[in-house]
XYZ file of N, CA, C and O in Angstrom:
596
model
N 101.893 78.781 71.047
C 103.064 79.602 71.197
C 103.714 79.271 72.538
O 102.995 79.034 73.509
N 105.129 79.243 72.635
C 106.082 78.706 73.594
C 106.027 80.233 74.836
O 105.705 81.419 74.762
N 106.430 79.513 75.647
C 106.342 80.742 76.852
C 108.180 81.866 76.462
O 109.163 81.375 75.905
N 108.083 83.247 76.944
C 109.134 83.653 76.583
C 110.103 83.595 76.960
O 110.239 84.024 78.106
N 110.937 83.224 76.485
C 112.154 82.413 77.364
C 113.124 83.423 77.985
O 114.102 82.871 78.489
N 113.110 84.604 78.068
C 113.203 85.605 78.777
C 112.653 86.212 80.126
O 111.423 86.212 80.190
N 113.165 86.610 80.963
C 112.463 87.220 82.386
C 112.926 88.453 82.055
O 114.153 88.461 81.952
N 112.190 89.919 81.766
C 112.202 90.846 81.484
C 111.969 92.338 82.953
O 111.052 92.596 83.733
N 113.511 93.039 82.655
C 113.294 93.980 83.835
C 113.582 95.282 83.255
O 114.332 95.524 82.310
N 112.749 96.244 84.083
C 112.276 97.649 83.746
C 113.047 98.262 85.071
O 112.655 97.939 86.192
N 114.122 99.131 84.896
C 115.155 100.099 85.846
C 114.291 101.675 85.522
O 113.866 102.121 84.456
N 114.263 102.144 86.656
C 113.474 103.707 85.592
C 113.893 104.618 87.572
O 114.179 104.127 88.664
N 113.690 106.092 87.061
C 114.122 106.890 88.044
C 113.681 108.539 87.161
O 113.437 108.576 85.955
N 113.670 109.251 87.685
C 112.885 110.446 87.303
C 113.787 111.837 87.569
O 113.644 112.659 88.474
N 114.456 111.827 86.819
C 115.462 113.095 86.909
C 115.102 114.376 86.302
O 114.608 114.404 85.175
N 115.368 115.680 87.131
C 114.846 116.936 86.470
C 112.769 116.400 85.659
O 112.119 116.978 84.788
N 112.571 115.685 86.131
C 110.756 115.668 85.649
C 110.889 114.651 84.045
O 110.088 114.251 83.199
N 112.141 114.572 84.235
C 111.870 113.340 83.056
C 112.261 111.929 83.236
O 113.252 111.661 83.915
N 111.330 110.716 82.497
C 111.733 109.618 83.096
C 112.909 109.268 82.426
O 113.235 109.828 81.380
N 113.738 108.159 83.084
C 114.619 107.751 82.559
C 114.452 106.044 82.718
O 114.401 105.537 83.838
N 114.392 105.431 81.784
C 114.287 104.020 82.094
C 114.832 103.183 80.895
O 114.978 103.528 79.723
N 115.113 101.892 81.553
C 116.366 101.243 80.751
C 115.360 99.654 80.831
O 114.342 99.512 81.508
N 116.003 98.603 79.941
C 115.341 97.632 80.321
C 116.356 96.441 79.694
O 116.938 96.505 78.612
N 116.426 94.997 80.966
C 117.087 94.467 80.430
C 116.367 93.188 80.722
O 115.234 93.040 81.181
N 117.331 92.216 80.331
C 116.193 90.833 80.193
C 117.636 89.534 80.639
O 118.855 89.661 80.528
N 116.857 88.448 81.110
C 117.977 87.603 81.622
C 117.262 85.805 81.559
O 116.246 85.406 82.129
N 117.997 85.193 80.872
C 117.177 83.838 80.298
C 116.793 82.959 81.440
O 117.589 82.492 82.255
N 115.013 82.706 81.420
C 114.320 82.488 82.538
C 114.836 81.516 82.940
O 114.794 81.440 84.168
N 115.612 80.225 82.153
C 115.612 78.878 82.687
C 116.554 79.410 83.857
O 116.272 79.264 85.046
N 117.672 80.026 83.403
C 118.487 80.779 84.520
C 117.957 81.517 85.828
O 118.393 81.394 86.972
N 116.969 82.270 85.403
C 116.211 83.180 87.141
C 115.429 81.553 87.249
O 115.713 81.028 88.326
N 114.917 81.058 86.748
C 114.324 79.766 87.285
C 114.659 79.184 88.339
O 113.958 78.822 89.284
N 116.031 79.070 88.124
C 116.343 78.154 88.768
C 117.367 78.594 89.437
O 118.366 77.876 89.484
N 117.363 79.430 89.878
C 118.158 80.599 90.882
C 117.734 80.922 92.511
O 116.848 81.740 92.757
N 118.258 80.394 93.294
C 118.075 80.856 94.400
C 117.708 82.141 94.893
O 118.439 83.005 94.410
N 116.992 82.515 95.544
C 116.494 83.781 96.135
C 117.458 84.681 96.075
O 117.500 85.657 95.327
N 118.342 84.303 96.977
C 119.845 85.284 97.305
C 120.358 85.387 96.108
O 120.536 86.493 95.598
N 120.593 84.530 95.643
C 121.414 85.183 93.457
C 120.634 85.919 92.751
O 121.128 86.676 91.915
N 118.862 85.829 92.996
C 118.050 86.153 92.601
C 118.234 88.424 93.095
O 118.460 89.400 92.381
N 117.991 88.269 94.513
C 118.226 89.343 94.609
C 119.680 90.052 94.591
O 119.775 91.280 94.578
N 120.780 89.219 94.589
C 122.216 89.988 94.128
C 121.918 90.305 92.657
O 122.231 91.476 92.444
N 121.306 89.549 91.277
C 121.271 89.946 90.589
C 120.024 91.429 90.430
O 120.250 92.349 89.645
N 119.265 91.403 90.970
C 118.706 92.970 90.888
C 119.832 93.976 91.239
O 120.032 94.983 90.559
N 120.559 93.650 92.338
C 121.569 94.540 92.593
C 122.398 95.013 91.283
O 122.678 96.162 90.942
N 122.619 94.129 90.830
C 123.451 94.242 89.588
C 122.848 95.194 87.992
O 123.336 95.971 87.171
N 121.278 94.400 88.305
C 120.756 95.624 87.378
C 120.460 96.989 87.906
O 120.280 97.867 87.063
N 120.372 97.335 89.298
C 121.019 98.806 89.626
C 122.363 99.523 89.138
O 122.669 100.695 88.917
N 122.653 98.990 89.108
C 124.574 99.083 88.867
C 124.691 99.059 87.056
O 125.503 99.763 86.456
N 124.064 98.450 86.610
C 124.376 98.706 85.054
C 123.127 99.696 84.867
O 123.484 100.471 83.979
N 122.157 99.953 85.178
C 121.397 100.847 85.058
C 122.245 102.539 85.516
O 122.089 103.589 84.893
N 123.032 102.356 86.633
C 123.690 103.663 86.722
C 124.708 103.923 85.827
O 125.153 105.063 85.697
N 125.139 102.942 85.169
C 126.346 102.277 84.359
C 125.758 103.375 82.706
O 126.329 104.258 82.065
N 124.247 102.636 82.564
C 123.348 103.426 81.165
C 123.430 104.587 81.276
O 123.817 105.367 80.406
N 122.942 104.942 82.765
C 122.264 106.743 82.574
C 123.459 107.739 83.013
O 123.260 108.893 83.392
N 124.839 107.073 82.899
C 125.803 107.639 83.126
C 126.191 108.113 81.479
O 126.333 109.291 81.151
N 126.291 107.257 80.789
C 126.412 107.066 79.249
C 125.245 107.965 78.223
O 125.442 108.408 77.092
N 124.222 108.027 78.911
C 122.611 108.496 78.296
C 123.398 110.105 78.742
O 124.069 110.891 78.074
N 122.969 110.114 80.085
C 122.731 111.499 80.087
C 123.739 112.388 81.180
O 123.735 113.547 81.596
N 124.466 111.361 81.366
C 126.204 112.200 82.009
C 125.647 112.163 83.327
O 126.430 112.772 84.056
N 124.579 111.701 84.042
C 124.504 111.679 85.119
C 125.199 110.458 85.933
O 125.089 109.240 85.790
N 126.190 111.483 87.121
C 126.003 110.181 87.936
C 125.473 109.746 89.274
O 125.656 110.523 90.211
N 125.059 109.005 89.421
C 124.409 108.537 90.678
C 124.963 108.022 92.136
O 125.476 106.913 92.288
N 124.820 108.809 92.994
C 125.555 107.977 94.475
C 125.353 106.635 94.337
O 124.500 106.117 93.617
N 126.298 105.966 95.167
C 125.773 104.438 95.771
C 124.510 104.479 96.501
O 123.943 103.398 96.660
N 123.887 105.693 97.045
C 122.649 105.333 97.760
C 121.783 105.566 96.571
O 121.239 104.631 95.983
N 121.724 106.133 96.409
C 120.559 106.587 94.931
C 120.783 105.186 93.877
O 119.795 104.901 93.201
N 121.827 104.447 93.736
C 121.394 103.678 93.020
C 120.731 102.318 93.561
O 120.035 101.457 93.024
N 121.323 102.521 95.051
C 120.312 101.185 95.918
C 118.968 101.875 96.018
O 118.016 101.215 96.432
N 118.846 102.815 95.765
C 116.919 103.976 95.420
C 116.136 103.406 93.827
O 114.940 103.277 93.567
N 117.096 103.207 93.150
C 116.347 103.276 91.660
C 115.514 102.084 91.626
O 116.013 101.053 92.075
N 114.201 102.047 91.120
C 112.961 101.051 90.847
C 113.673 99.633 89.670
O 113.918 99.506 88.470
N 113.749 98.945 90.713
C 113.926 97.923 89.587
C 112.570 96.465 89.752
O 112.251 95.945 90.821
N 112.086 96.157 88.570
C 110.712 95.026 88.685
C 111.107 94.281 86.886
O 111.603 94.338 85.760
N 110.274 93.561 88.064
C 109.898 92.564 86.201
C 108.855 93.130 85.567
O 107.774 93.528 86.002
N 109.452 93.113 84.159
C 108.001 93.589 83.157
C 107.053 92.306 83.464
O 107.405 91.167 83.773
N 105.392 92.970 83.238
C 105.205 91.765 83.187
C 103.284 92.449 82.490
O 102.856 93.548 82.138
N 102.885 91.520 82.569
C 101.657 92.288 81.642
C 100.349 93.530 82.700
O 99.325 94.133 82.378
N 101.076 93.409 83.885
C 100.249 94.293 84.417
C 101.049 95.580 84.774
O 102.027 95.667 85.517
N 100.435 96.524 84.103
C 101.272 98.347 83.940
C 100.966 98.637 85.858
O 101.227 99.703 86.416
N 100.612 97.895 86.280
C 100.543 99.149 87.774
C 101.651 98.178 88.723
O 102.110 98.598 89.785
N 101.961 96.943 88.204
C 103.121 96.173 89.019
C 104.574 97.172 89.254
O 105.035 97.967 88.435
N 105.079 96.875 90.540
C 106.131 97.593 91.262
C 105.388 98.730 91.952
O 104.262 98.868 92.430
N 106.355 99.408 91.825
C 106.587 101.081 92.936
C 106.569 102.203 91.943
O 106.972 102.163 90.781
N 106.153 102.990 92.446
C 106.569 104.535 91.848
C 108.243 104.730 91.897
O 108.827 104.470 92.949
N 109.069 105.246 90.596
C 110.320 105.091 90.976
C 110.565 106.407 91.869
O 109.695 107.253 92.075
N 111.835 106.453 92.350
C 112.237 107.899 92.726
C 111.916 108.885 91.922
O 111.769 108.549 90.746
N 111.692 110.477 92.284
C 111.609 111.157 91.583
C 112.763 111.998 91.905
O 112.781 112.455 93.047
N 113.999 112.374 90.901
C 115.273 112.725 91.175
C 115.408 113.755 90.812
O 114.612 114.169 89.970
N 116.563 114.684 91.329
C 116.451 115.822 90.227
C 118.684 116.080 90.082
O 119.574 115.723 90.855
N 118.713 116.497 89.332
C 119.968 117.044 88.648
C 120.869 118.297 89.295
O 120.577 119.351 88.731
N 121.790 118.442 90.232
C 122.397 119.572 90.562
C 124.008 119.535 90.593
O 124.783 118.594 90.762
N 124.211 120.819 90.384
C 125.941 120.560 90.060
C 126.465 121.045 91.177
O 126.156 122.122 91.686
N 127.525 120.018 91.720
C 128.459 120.257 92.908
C 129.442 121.633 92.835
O 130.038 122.084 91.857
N 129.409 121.998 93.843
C 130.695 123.201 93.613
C 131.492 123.316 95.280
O 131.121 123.197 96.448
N 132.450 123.540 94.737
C 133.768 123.188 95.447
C 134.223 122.234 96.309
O 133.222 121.719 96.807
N 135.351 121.659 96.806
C 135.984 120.408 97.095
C 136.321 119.708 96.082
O 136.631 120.330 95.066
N 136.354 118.393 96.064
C 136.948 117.518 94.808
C 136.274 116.950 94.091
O 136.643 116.011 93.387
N 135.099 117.442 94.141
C 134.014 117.534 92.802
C 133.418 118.028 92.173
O 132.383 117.712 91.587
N 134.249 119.268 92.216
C 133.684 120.846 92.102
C 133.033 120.664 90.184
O 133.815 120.370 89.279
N 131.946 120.844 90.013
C 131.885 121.223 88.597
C 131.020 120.138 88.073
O 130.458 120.404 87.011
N 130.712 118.541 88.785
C 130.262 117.622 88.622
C 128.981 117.993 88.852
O 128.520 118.877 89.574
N 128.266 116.883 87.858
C 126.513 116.907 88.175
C 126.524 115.304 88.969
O 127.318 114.376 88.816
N 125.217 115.424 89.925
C 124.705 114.034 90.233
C 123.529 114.188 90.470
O 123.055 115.219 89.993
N 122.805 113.504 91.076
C 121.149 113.505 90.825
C 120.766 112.891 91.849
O 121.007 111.710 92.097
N 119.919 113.923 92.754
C 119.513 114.057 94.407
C 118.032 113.956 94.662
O 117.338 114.173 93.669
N 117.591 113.758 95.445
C 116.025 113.528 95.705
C 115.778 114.624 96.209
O 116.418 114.813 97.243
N 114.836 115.778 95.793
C 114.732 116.820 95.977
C 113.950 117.265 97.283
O 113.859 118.320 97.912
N 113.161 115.346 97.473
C 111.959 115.796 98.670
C 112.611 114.935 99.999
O 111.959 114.507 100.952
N 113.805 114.831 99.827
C 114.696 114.445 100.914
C 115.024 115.703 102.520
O 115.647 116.764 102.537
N 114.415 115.089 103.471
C 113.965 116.041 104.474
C 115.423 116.159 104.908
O 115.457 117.065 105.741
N 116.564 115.685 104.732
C 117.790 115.839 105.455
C 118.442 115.471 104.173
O 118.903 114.392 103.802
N 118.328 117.346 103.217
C 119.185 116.808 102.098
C 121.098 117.023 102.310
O 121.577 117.902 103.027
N 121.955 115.988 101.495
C 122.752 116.230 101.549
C 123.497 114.340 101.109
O 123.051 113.274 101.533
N 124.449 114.507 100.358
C 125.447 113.421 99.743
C 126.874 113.041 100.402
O 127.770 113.828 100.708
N 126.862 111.980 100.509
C 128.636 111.811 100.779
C 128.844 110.715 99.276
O 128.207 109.763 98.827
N 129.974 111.397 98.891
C 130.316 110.558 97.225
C 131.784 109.751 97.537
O 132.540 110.276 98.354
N 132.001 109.059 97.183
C 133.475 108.801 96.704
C 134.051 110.059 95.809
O 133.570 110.808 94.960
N 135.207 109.915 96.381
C 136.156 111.177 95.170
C 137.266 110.882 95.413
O 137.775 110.780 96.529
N 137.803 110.699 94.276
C 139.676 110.484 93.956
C 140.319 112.226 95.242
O 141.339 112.436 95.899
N 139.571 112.693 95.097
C 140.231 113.864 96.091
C 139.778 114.118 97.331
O 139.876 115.092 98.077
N 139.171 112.875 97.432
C 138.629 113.125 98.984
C 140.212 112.687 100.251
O 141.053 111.791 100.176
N 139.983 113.958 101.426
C 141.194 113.707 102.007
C 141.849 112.572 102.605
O 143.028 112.333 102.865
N 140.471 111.757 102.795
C 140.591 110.005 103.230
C 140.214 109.002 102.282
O 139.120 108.855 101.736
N 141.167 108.393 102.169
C 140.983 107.418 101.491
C 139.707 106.439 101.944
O 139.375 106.092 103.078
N 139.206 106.171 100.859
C 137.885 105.156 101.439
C 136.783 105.714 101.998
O 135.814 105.023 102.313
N 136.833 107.171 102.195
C 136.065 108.138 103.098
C 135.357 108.938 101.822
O 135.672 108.676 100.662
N 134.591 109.714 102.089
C 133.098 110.163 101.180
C 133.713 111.846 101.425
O 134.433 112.278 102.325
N 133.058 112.603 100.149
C 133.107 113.825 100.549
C 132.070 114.060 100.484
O 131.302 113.427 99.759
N 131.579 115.434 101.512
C 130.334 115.813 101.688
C 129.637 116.766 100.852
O 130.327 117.759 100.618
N 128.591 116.776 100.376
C 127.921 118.372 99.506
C 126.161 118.454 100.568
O 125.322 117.567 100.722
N 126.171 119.033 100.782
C 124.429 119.025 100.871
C 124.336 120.969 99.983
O 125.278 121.630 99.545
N 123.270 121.226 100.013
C 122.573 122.392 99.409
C 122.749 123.515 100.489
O 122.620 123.093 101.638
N 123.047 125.016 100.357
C 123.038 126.142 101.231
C 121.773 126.575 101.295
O 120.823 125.939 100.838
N 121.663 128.033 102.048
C 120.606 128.460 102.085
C 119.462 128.997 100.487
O 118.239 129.027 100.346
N 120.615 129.338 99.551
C 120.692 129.575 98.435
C 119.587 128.201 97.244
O 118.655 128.248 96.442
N 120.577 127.073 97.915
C 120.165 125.841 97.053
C 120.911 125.221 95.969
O 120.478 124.501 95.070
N 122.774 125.834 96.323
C 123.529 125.224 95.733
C 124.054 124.447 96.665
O 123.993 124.528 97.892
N 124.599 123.652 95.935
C 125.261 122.305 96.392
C 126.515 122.321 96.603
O 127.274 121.801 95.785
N 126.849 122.754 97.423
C 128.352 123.130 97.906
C 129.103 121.940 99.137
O 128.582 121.382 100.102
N 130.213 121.890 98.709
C 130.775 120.795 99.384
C 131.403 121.373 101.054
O 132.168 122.320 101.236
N 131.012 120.787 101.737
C 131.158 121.093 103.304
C 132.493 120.420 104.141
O 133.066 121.085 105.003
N 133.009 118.769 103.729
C 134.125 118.307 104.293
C 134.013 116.921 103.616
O 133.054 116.469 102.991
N 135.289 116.309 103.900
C 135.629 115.123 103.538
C 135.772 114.452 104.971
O 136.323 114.961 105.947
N 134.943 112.754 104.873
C 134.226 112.282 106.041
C 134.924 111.091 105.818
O 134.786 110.537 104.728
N 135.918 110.431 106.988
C 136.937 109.403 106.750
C 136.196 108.173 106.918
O 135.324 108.518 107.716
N 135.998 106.915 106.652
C 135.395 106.063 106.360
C 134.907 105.726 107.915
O 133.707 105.490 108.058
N 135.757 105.692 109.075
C 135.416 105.039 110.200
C 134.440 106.039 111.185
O 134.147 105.885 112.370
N 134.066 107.087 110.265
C 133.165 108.011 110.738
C 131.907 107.869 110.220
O 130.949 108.344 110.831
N 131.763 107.275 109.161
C 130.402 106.840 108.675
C 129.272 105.588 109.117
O 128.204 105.479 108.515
């Protein structure tokens, strides 16, 4: 039997206590013979269609940092290869210009709190802010202009 002419990758992340994982595959002669640097821009890329899936799956969406967070590895015949993925959880923004939106935050994050892109953020190119109150909702605090980040 011929070797599989596939290089096989497993995206996975753990939202609200359930896993979520996607898997895609990319023809080996190609990662073969791929330089390191294309090698790792393309993981980048399966972050990005992986937020692309679980946007589509389950309406979540994911910051740009959380998706440079999500576990991405090659399948490969040993189950304990890679990392533990993130374990994420699900909360809905309220007020500013994303009032009503869900995204999915790391719950054991010692300095919790998000800056997102938003079509209504007051700066262009600039992030709006949410972190959690005393409460543990996720309430939006200010819009943060890009040359402040």
């Amino acid at each position: 039997m011929s070797a599989d002419p596939f290089v096989r990758f497993q995206c996975t992340a753990f939202l609200d206590g359930r896993e979520w994982t996607a898997r895609m595959s990319l023809r080996r002669a190609v990662w073969d013979e791929a330089t390191e640097e294309w090698r790792a821009e393309y993981m980048d890329t399966c972050r990005d269609r992986y937020g692309a899936w679980l946007r589509r799956t389950a309406g979540i969406e994911l910051t740009d940092e959380q998706t440079a967070d999500v576990t991405v590895r090659m399948v490969t015949d040993d189950p304990e290869a890679g990392t533990d993925p993130p374990r994420l959880a699900t909360v809905t923004l309220h007020g500013g210009p994303l009032d009503g939106e869900t995204v999915a935050v790391d719950p054991a994050d010692p300095e919790p709190g998000i800056g997102i892109i938003a079509a209504g953020c007051a700066y262009p190119g600039g992030r709006s802010w949410y972190e959690p109150d005393p409460a543990g909702r996720w309430t939006w605090r200010r819009d943060i202009p890009w040359a402040a980040m």
